[in-house]
mmCIF file of C-alpha atoms and ligand atoms in Angstrom:
data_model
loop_
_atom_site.group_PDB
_atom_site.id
_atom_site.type_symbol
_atom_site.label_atom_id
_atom_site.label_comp_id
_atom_site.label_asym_id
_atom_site.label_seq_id
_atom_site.Cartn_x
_atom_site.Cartn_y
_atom_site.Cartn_z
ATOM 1 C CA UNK A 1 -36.775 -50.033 -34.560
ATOM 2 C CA UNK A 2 -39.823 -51.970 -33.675
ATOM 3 C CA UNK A 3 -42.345 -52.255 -37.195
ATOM 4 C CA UNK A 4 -45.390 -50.189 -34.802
ATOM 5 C CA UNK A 5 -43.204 -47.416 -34.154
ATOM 6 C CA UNK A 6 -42.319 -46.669 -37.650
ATOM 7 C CA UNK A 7 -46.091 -47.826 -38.927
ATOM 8 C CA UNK A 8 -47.694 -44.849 -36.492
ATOM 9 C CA UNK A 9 -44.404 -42.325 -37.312
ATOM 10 C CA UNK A 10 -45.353 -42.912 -41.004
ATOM 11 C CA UNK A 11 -48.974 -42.309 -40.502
ATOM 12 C CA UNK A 12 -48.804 -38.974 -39.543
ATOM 13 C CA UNK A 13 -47.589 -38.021 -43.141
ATOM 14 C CA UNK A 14 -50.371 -37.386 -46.001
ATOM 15 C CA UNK A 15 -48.929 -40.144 -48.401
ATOM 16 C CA UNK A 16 -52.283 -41.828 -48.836
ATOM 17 C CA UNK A 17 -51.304 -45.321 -48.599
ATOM 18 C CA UNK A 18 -50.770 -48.245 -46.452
ATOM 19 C CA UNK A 19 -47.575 -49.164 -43.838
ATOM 20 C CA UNK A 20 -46.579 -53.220 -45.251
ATOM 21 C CA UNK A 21 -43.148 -53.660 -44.378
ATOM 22 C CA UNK A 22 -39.920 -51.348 -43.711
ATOM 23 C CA UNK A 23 -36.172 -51.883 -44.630
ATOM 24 C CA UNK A 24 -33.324 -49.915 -42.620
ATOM 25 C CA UNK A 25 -30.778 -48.601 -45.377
ATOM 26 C CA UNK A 26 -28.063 -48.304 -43.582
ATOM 27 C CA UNK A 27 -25.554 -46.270 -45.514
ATOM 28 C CA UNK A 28 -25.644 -43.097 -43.548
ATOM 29 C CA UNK A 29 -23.447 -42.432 -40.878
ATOM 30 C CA UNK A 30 -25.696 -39.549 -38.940
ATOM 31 C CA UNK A 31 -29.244 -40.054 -39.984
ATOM 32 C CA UNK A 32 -32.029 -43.113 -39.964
ATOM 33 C CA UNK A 33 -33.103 -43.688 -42.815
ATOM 34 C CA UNK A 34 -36.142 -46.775 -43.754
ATOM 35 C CA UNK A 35 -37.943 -47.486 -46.728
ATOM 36 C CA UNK A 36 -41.024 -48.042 -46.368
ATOM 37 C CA UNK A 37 -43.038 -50.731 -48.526
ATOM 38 C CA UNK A 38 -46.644 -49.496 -48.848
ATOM 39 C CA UNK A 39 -50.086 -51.467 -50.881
ATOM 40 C CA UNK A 40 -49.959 -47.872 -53.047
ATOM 41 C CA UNK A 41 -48.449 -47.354 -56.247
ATOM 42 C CA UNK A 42 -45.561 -46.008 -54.360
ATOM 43 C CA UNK A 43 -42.919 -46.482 -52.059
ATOM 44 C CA UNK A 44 -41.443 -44.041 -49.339
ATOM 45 C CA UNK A 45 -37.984 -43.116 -47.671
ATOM 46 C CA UNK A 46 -38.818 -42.421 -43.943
ATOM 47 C CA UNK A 47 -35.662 -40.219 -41.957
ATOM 48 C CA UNK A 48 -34.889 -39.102 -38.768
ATOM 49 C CA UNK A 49 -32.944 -36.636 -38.578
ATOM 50 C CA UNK A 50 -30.131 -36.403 -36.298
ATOM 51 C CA UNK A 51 -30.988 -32.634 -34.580
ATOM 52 C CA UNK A 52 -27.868 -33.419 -32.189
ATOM 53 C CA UNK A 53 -25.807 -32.710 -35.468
ATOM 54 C CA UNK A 54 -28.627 -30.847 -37.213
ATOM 55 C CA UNK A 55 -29.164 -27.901 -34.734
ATOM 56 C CA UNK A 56 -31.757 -26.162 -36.929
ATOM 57 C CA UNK A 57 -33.814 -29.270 -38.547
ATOM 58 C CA UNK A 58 -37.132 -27.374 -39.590
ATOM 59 C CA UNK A 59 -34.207 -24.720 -41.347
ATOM 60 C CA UNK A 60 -32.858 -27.843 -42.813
ATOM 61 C CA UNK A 61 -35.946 -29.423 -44.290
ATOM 62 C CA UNK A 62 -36.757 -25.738 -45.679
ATOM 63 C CA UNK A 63 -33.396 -26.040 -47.396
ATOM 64 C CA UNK A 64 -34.695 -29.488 -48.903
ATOM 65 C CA UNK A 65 -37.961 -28.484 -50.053
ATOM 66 C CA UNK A 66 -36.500 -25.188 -51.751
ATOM 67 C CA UNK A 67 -33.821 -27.241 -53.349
ATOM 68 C CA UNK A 68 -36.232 -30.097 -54.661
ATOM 69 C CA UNK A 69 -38.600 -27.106 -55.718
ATOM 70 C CA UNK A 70 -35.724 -24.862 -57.674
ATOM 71 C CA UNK A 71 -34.342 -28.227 -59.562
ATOM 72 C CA UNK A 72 -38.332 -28.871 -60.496
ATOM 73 C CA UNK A 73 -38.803 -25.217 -62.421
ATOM 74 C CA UNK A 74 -36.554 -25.799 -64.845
ATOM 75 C CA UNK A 75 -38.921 -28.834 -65.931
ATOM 76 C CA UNK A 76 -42.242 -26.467 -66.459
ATOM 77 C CA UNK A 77 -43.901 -29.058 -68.888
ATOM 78 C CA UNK A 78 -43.705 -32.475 -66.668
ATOM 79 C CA UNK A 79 -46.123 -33.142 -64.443
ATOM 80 C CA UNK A 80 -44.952 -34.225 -60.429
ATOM 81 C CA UNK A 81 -45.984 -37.785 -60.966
ATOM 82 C CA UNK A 82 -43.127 -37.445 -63.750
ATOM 83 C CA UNK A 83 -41.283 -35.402 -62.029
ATOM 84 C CA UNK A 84 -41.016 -37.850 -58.775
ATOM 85 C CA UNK A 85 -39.008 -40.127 -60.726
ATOM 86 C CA UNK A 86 -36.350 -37.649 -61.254
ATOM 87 C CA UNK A 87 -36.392 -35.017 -58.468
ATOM 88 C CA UNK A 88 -36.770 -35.495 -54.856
ATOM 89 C CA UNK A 89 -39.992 -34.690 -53.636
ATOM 90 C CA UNK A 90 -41.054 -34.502 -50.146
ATOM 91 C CA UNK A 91 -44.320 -34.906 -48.236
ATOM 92 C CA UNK A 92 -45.777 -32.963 -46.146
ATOM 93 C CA UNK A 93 -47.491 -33.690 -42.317
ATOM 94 C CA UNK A 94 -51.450 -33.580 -41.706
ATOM 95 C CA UNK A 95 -50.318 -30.089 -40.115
ATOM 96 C CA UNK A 96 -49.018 -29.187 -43.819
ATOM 97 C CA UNK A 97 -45.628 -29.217 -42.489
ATOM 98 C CA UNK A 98 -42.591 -31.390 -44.286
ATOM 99 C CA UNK A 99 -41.424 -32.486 -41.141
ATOM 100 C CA UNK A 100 -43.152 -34.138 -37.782
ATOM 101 C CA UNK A 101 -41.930 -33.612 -34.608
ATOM 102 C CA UNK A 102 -42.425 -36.542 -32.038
ATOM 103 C CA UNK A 103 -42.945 -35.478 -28.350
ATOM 104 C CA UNK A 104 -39.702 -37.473 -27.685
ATOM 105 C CA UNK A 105 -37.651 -35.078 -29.054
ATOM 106 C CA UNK A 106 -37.358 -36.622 -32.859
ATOM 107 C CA UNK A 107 -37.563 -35.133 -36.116
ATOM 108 C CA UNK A 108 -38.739 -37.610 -38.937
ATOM 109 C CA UNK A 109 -39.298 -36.494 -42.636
ATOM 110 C CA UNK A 110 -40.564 -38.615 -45.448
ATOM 111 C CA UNK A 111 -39.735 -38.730 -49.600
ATOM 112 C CA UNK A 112 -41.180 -40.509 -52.186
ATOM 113 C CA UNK A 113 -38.903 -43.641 -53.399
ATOM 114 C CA UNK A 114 -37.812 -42.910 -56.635
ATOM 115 C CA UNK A 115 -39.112 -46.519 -58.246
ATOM 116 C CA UNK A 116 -36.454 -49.151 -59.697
ATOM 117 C CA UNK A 117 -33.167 -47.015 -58.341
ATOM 118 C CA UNK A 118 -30.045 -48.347 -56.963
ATOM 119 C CA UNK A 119 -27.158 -47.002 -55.102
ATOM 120 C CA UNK A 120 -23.353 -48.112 -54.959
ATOM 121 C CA UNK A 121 -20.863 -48.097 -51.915
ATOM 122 C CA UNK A 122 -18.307 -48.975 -53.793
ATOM 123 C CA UNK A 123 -18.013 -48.622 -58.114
ATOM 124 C CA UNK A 124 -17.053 -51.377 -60.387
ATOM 125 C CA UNK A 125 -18.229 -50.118 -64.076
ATOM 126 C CA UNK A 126 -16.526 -46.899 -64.990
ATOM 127 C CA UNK A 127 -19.693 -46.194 -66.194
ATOM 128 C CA UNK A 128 -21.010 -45.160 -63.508
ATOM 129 C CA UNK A 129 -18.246 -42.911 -62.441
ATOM 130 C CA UNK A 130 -18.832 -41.037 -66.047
ATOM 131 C CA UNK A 131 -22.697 -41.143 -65.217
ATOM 132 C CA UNK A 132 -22.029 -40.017 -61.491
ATOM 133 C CA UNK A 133 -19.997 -36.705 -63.182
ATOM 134 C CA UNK A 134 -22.942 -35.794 -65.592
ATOM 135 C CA UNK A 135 -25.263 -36.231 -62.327
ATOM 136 C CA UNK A 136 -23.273 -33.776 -60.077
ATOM 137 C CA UNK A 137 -22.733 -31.433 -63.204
ATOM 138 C CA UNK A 138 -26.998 -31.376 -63.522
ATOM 139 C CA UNK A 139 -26.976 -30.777 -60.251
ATOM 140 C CA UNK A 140 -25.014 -27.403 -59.933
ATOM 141 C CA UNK A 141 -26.165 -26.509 -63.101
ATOM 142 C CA UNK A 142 -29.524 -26.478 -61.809
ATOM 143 C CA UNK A 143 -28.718 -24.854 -58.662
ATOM 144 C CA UNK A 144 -26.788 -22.376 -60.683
ATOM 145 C CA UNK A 145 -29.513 -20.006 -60.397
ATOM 146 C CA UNK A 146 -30.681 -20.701 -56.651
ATOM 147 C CA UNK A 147 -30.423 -17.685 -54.288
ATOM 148 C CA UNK A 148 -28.649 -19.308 -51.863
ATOM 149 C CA UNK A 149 -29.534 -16.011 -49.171
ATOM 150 C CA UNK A 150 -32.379 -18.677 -48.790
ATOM 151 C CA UNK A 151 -30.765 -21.182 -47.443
ATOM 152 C CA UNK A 152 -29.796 -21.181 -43.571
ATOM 153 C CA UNK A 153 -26.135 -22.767 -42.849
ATOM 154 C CA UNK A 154 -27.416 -25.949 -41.626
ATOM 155 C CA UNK A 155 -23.667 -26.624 -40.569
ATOM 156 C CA UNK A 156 -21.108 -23.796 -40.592
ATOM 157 C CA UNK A 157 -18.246 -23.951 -41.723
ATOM 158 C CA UNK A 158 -18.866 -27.379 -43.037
ATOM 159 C CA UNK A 159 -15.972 -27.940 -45.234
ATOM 160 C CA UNK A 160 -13.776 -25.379 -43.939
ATOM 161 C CA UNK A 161 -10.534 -26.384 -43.413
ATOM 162 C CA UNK A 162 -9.529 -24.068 -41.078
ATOM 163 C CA UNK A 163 -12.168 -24.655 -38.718
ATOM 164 C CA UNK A 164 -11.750 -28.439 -39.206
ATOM 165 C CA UNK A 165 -8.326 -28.220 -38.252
ATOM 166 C CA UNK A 166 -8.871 -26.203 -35.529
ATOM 167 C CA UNK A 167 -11.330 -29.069 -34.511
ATOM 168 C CA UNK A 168 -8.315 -31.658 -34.945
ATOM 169 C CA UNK A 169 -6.022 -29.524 -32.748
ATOM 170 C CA UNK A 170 -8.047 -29.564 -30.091
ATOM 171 C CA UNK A 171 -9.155 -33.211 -30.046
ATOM 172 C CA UNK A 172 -5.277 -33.834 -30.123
ATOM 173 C CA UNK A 173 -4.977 -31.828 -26.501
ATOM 174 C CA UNK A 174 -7.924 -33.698 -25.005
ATOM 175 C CA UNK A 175 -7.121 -37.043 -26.265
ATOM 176 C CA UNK A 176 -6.336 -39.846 -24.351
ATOM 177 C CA UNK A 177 -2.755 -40.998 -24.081
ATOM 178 C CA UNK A 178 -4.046 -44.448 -25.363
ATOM 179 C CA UNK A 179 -5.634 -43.214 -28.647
ATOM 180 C CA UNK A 180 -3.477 -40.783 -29.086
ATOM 181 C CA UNK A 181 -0.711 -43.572 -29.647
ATOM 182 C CA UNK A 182 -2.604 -45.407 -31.797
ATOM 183 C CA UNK A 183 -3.317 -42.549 -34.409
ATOM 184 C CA UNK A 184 0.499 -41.476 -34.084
ATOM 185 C CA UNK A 185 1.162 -42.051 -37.580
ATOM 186 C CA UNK A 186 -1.951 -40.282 -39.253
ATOM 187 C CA UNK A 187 -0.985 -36.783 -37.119
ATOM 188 C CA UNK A 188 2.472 -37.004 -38.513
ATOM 189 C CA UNK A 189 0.721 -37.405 -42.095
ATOM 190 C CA UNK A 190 -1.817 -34.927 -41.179
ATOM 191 C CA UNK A 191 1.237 -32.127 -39.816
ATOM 192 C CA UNK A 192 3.085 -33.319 -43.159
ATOM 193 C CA UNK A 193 0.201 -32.294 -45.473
ATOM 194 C CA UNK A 194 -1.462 -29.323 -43.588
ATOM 195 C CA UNK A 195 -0.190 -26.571 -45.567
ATOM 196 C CA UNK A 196 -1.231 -27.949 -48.760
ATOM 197 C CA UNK A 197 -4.792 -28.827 -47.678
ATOM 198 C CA UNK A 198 -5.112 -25.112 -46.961
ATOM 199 C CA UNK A 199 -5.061 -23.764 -50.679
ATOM 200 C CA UNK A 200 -8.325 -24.776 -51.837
ATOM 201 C CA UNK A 201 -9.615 -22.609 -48.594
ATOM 202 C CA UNK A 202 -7.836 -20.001 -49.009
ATOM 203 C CA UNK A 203 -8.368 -19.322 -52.599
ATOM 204 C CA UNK A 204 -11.806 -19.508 -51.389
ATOM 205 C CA UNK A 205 -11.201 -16.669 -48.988
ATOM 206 C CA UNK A 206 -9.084 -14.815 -51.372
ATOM 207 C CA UNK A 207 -12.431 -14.780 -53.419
ATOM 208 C CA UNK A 208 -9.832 -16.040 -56.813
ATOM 209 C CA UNK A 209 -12.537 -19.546 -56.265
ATOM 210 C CA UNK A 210 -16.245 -18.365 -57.149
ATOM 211 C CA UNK A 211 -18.884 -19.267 -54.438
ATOM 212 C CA UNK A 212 -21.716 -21.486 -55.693
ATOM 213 C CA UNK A 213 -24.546 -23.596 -54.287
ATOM 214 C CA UNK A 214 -23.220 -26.862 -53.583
ATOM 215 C CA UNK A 215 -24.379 -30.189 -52.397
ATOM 216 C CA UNK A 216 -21.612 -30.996 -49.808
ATOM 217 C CA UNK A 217 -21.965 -34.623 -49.470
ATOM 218 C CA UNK A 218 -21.704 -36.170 -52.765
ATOM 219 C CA UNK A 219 -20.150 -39.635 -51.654
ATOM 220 C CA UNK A 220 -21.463 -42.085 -54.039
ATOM 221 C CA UNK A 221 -23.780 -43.563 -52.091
ATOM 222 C CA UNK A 222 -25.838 -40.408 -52.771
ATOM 223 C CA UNK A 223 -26.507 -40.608 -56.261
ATOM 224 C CA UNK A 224 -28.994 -42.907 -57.658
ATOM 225 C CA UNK A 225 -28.772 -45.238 -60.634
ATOM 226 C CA UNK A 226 -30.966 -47.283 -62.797
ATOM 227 C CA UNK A 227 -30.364 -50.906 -63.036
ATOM 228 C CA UNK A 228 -28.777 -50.271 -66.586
ATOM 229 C CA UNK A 229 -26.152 -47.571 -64.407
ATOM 230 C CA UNK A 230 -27.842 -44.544 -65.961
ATOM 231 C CA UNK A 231 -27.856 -41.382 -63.344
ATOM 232 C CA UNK A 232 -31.106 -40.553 -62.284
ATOM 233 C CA UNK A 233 -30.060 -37.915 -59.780
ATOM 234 C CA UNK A 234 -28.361 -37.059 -56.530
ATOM 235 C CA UNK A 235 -29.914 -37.334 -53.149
ATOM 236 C CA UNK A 236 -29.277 -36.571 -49.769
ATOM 237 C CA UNK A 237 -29.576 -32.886 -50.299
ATOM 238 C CA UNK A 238 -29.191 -32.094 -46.377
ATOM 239 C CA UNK A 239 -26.042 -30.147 -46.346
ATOM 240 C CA UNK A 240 -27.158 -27.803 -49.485
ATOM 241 C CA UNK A 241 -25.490 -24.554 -48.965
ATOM 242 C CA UNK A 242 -22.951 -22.471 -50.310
ATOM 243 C CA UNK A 243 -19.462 -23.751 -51.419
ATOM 244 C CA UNK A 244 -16.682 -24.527 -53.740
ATOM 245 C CA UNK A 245 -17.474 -26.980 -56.478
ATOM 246 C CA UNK A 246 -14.020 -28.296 -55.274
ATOM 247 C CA UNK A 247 -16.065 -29.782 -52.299
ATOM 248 C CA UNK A 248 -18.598 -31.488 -54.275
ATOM 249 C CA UNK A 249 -16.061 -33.166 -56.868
ATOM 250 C CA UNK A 250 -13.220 -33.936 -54.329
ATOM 251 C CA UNK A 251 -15.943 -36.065 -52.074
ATOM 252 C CA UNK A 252 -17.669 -37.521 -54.879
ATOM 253 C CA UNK A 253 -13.726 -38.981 -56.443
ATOM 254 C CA UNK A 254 -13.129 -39.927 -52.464
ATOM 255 C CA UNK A 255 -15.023 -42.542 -53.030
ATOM 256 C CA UNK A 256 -15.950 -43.180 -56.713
ATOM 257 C CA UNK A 257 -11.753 -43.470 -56.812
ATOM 258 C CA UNK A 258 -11.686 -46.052 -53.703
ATOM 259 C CA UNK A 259 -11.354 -49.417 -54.914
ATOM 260 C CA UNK A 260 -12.493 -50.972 -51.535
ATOM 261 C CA UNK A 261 -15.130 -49.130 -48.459
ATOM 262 C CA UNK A 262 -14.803 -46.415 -46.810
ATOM 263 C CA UNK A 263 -14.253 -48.204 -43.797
ATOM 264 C CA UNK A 264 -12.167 -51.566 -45.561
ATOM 265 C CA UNK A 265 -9.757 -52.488 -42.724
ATOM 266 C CA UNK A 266 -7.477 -54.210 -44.959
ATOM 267 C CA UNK A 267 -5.528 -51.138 -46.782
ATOM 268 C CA UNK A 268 -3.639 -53.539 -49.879
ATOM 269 C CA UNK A 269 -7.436 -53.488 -50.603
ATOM 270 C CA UNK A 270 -7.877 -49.701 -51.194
ATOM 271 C CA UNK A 271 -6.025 -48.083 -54.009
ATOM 272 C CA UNK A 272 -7.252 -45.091 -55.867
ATOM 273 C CA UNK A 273 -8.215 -45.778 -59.678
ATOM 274 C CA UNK A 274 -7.475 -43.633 -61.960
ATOM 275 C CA UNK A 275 -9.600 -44.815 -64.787
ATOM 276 C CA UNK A 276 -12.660 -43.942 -62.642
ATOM 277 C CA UNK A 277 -11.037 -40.828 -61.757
ATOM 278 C CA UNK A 278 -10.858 -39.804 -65.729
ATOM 279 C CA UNK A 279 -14.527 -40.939 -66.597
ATOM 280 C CA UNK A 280 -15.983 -39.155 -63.602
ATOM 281 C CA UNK A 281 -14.238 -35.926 -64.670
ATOM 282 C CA UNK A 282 -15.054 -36.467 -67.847
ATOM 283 C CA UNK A 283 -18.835 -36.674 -67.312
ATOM 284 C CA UNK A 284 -18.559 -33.819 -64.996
ATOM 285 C CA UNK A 285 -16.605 -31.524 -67.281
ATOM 286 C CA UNK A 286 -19.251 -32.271 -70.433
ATOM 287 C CA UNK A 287 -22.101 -30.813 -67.853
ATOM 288 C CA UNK A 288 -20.556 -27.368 -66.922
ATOM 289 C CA UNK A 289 -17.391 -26.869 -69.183
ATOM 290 C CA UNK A 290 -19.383 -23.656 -69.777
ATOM 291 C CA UNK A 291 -19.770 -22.238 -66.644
ATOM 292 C CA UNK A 292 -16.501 -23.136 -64.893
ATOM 293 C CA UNK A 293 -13.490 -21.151 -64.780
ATOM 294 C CA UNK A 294 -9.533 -22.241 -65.421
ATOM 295 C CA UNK A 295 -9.037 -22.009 -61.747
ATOM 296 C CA UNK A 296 -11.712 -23.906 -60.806
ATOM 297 C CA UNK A 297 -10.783 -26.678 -63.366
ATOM 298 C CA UNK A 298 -6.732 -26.515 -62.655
ATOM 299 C CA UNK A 299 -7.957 -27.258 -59.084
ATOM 300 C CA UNK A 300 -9.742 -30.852 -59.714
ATOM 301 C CA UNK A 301 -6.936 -32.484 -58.992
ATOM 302 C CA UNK A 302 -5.982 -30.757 -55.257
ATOM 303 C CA UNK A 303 -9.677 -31.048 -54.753
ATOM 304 C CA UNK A 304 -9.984 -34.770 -54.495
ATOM 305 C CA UNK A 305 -6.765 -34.664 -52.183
ATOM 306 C CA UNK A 306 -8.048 -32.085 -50.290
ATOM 307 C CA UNK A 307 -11.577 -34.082 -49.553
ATOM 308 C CA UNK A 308 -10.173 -37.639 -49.110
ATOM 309 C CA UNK A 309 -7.807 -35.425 -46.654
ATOM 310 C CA UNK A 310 -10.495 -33.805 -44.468
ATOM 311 C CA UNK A 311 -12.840 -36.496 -44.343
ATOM 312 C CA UNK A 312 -9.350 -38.529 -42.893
ATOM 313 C CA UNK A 313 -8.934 -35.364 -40.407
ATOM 314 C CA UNK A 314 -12.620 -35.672 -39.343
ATOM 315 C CA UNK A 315 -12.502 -39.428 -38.587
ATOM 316 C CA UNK A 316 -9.484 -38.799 -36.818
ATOM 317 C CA UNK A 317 -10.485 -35.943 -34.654
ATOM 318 C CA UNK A 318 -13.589 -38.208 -33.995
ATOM 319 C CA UNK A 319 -11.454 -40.935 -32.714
ATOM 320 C CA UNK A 320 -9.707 -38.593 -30.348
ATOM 321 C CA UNK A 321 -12.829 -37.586 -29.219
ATOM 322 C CA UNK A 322 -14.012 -40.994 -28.508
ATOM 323 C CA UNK A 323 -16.444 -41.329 -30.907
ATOM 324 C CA UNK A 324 -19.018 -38.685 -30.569
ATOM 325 C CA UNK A 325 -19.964 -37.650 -33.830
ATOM 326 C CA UNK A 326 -20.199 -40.465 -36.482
ATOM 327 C CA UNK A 327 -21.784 -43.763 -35.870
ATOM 328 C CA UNK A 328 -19.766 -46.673 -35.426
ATOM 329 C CA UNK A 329 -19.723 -49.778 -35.373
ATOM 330 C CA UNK A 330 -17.137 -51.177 -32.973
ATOM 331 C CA UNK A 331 -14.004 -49.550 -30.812
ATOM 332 C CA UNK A 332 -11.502 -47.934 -33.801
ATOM 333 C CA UNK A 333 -14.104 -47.997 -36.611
ATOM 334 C CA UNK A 334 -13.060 -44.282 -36.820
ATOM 335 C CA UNK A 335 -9.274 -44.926 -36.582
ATOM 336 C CA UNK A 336 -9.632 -47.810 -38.976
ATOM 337 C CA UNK A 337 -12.068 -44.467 -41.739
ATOM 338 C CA UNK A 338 -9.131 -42.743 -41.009
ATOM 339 C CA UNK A 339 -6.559 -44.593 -42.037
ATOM 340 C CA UNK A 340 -8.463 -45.782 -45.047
ATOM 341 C CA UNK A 341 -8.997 -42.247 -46.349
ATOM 342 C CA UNK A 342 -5.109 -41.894 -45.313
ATOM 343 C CA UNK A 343 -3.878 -44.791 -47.553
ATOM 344 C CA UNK A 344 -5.943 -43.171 -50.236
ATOM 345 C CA UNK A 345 -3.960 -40.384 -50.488
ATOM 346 C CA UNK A 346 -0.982 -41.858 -50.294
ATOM 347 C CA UNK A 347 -2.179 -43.931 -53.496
ATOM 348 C CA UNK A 348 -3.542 -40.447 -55.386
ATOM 349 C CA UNK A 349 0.302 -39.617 -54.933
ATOM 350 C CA UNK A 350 1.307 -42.351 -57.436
ATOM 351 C CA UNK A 351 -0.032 -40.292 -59.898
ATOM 352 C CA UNK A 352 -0.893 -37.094 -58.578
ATOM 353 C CA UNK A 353 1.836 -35.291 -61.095
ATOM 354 C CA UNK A 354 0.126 -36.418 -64.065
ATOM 355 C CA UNK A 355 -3.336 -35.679 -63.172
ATOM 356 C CA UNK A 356 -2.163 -32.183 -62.327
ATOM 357 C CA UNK A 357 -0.364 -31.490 -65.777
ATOM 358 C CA UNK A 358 -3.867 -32.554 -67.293
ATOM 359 C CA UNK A 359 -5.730 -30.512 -65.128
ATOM 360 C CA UNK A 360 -3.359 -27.882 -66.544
ATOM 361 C CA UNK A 361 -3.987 -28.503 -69.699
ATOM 362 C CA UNK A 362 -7.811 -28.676 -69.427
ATOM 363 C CA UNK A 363 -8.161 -25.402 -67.798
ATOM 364 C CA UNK A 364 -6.192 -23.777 -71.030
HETATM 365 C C1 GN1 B 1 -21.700 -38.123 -43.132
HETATM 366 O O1 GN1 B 1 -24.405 -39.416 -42.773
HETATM 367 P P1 GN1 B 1 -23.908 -39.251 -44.124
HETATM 368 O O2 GN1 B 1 -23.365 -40.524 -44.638
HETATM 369 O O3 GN1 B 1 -24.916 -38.622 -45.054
HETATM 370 C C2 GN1 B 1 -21.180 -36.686 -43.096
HETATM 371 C C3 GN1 B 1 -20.448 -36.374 -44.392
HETATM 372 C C4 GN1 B 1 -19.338 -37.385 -44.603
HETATM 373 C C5 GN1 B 1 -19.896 -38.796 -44.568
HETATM 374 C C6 GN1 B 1 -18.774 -39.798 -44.634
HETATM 375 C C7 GN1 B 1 -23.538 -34.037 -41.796
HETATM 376 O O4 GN1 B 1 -22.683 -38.218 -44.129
HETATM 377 O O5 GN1 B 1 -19.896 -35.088 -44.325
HETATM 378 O O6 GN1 B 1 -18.745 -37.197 -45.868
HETATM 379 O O7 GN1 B 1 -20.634 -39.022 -43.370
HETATM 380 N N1 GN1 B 1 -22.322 -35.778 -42.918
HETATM 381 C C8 GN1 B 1 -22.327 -34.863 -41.939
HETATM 382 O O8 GN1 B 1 -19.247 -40.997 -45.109
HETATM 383 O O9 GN1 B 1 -21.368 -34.712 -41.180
HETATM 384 MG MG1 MG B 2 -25.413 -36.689 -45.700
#
């Protein structure tokens, strides 16, 4: 996107500084996302927001704001320049709106950068898995108290695995002959494991799995770190809304557990690690062992399977759809998510047994 563009976009938020340079980051598969170098003391995340996806996006940067706001009570004492280091905090328009609507049809929204952070697509230091848990812990501990009647569903029925399936089914009728060939061994694994990828859901439904605020995309790429892989906090906070905690731990092990990308092509290179698996669990278990209940912690273990197995189901139903919904890259990039995600599980499974009998254990 051409440097003017983004310069005049950037300008029409009340950041009080000056457009030097922009960076795309490019680890998002639905929104833009830049940062944006200014000659202020601080640096800014500029997004556009897919509203193709995103039906409601005004609803959806309310959701934000509230969010960002709720996780800065509980921190009465610090001021927001201290506070911007630790919390999310948007800016607003010169029409004191947090978004800006371009006459083309675009949404854009802009964040301070939170100074000196990193991400990771991929972990190496089980360090950061443990400091990952503790993050997502904070994070539903802090949104513990939210009143989520707030919030507006910026996707229903997000992780539901009904509906997902449902999704899949169809994009299996209306698939071409020529896809559909090529992802003939994932819908065998997919009829294989369908039952089981229902529980989670429907002790959900059965109301035996307690509702809570989640964050619903908790991939790794959406926590931030400092250099010395200490959590600052999580990010991305576009698909806050109610859930099961089982969708905010299962995503986050999909790919804190992955020892290769999301979208590796070459499957020897993606096994699941277990050691990452334990230290993320075990950072996330110090956080809320308090507030969690035995069902909810027996379940860790069906919750990762569950995750790496609907995020598999949605890349696949995207490729039978030819390629509507995620970005990609080139012809099967979907095909090629799915089967990574696919070969996950089927390393999980190596061990699955054993991390169940813990899971037992831990919920006593
Ligand atoms: C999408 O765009 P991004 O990376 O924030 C998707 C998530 C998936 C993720 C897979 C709204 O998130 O659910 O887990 O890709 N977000 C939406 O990497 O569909
Ligand atoms: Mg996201």
């Amino acid at each position: 996107m051409k440097a003017e563009i983004l310069k005049s976009i950037f300008n029409e938020f009340d950041h009080k500084s000056n457009y030097i340079s922009h960076s795309e980051l490019n680890s998002g598969h639905i929104n833009d996302t830049f940062l944006i170098k200014t000659d202020g003391t601080k640096d800014y995340i500029l997004q556009r927001i897919n509203h193709t996806i995103f039906k409601d996006v005004p609803g959806l940067v309310n959701n934000k704001v509230l969010t960002s706001e709720h996780l800065k009570s509980k921190y009465p004492n610090i001021s927001e320049e201290e506070l911007s280091k630790k919390i999310l905090c948007f800016v607003k328009n010169k029409n004191n709106d947090f978004y800006y609507y371009k006459k083309d049809g675009d949404f854009w929204n802009v964040m301070i950068f939170i100074e000196d952070s990193i991400t990771h697509d991929i972990v190496k230091d089980k360090e950061i898995a443990y400091e990952g848990g503790k993050l997502l812990g904070d994070f539903l501990n802090g949104t513990s108290d939210f009143d989520s009647s707030q919030l507006i569903d910026v996707i229903p029925n997000f992780h539901d695995m009904a509906s997902r399936y449902k999704q899949y089914a169809s994009s299996v009728q209306s698939a071409s002959k020529e896809r559909l060939k090529k992802a003939e061994r994932y819908t065998k694994i997919v009829s294989d494991l369908k039952e089981e990828m229902h529980i989670l859901q429907n002790l959900k439904e059965e109301g035996e799995i307690p509702v809570r605020v989640t964050h619903n995309d908790t991939k790794i790429s959406n926590s931030l770190f400092t250099k010395d892989n200490k959590g600052i906090c999580m990010i991305d906070t576009d698909t806050v809304m109610p859930g099961i905690i089982h969708y905010d731990f299962g995503d986050a092990i999909r790919t804190i557990c992955n020892t290769a990308a999301e979208d590796e092509k070459d499957l020897s290179k993606v096994e699941f690690n277990f050691d990452y698996y334990k230290s993320y669990k075990k950072g996330f278990l110090e956080t809320t062992k308090d507030s969690l209940t035995p069902i909810e912690i027996k379940h860790l273990p069906l919750a990762a399977k569950t995750m790496i197995f609907i995020m598999g189901l949605r890349f696949l139903t995207d490729y039978l759809n030819n390629d509507v919904y995620y970005k990609t890259e080139y012809l099967e990039h979907n095909l090629d998510r799915a089967k990574n995600q696919f070969k996950l599980i089927e390393s999980l499974e190596k061990q699955y047994n054993n991390l169940k009998s813990e899971a037992v254990l831990a919920a006593s």
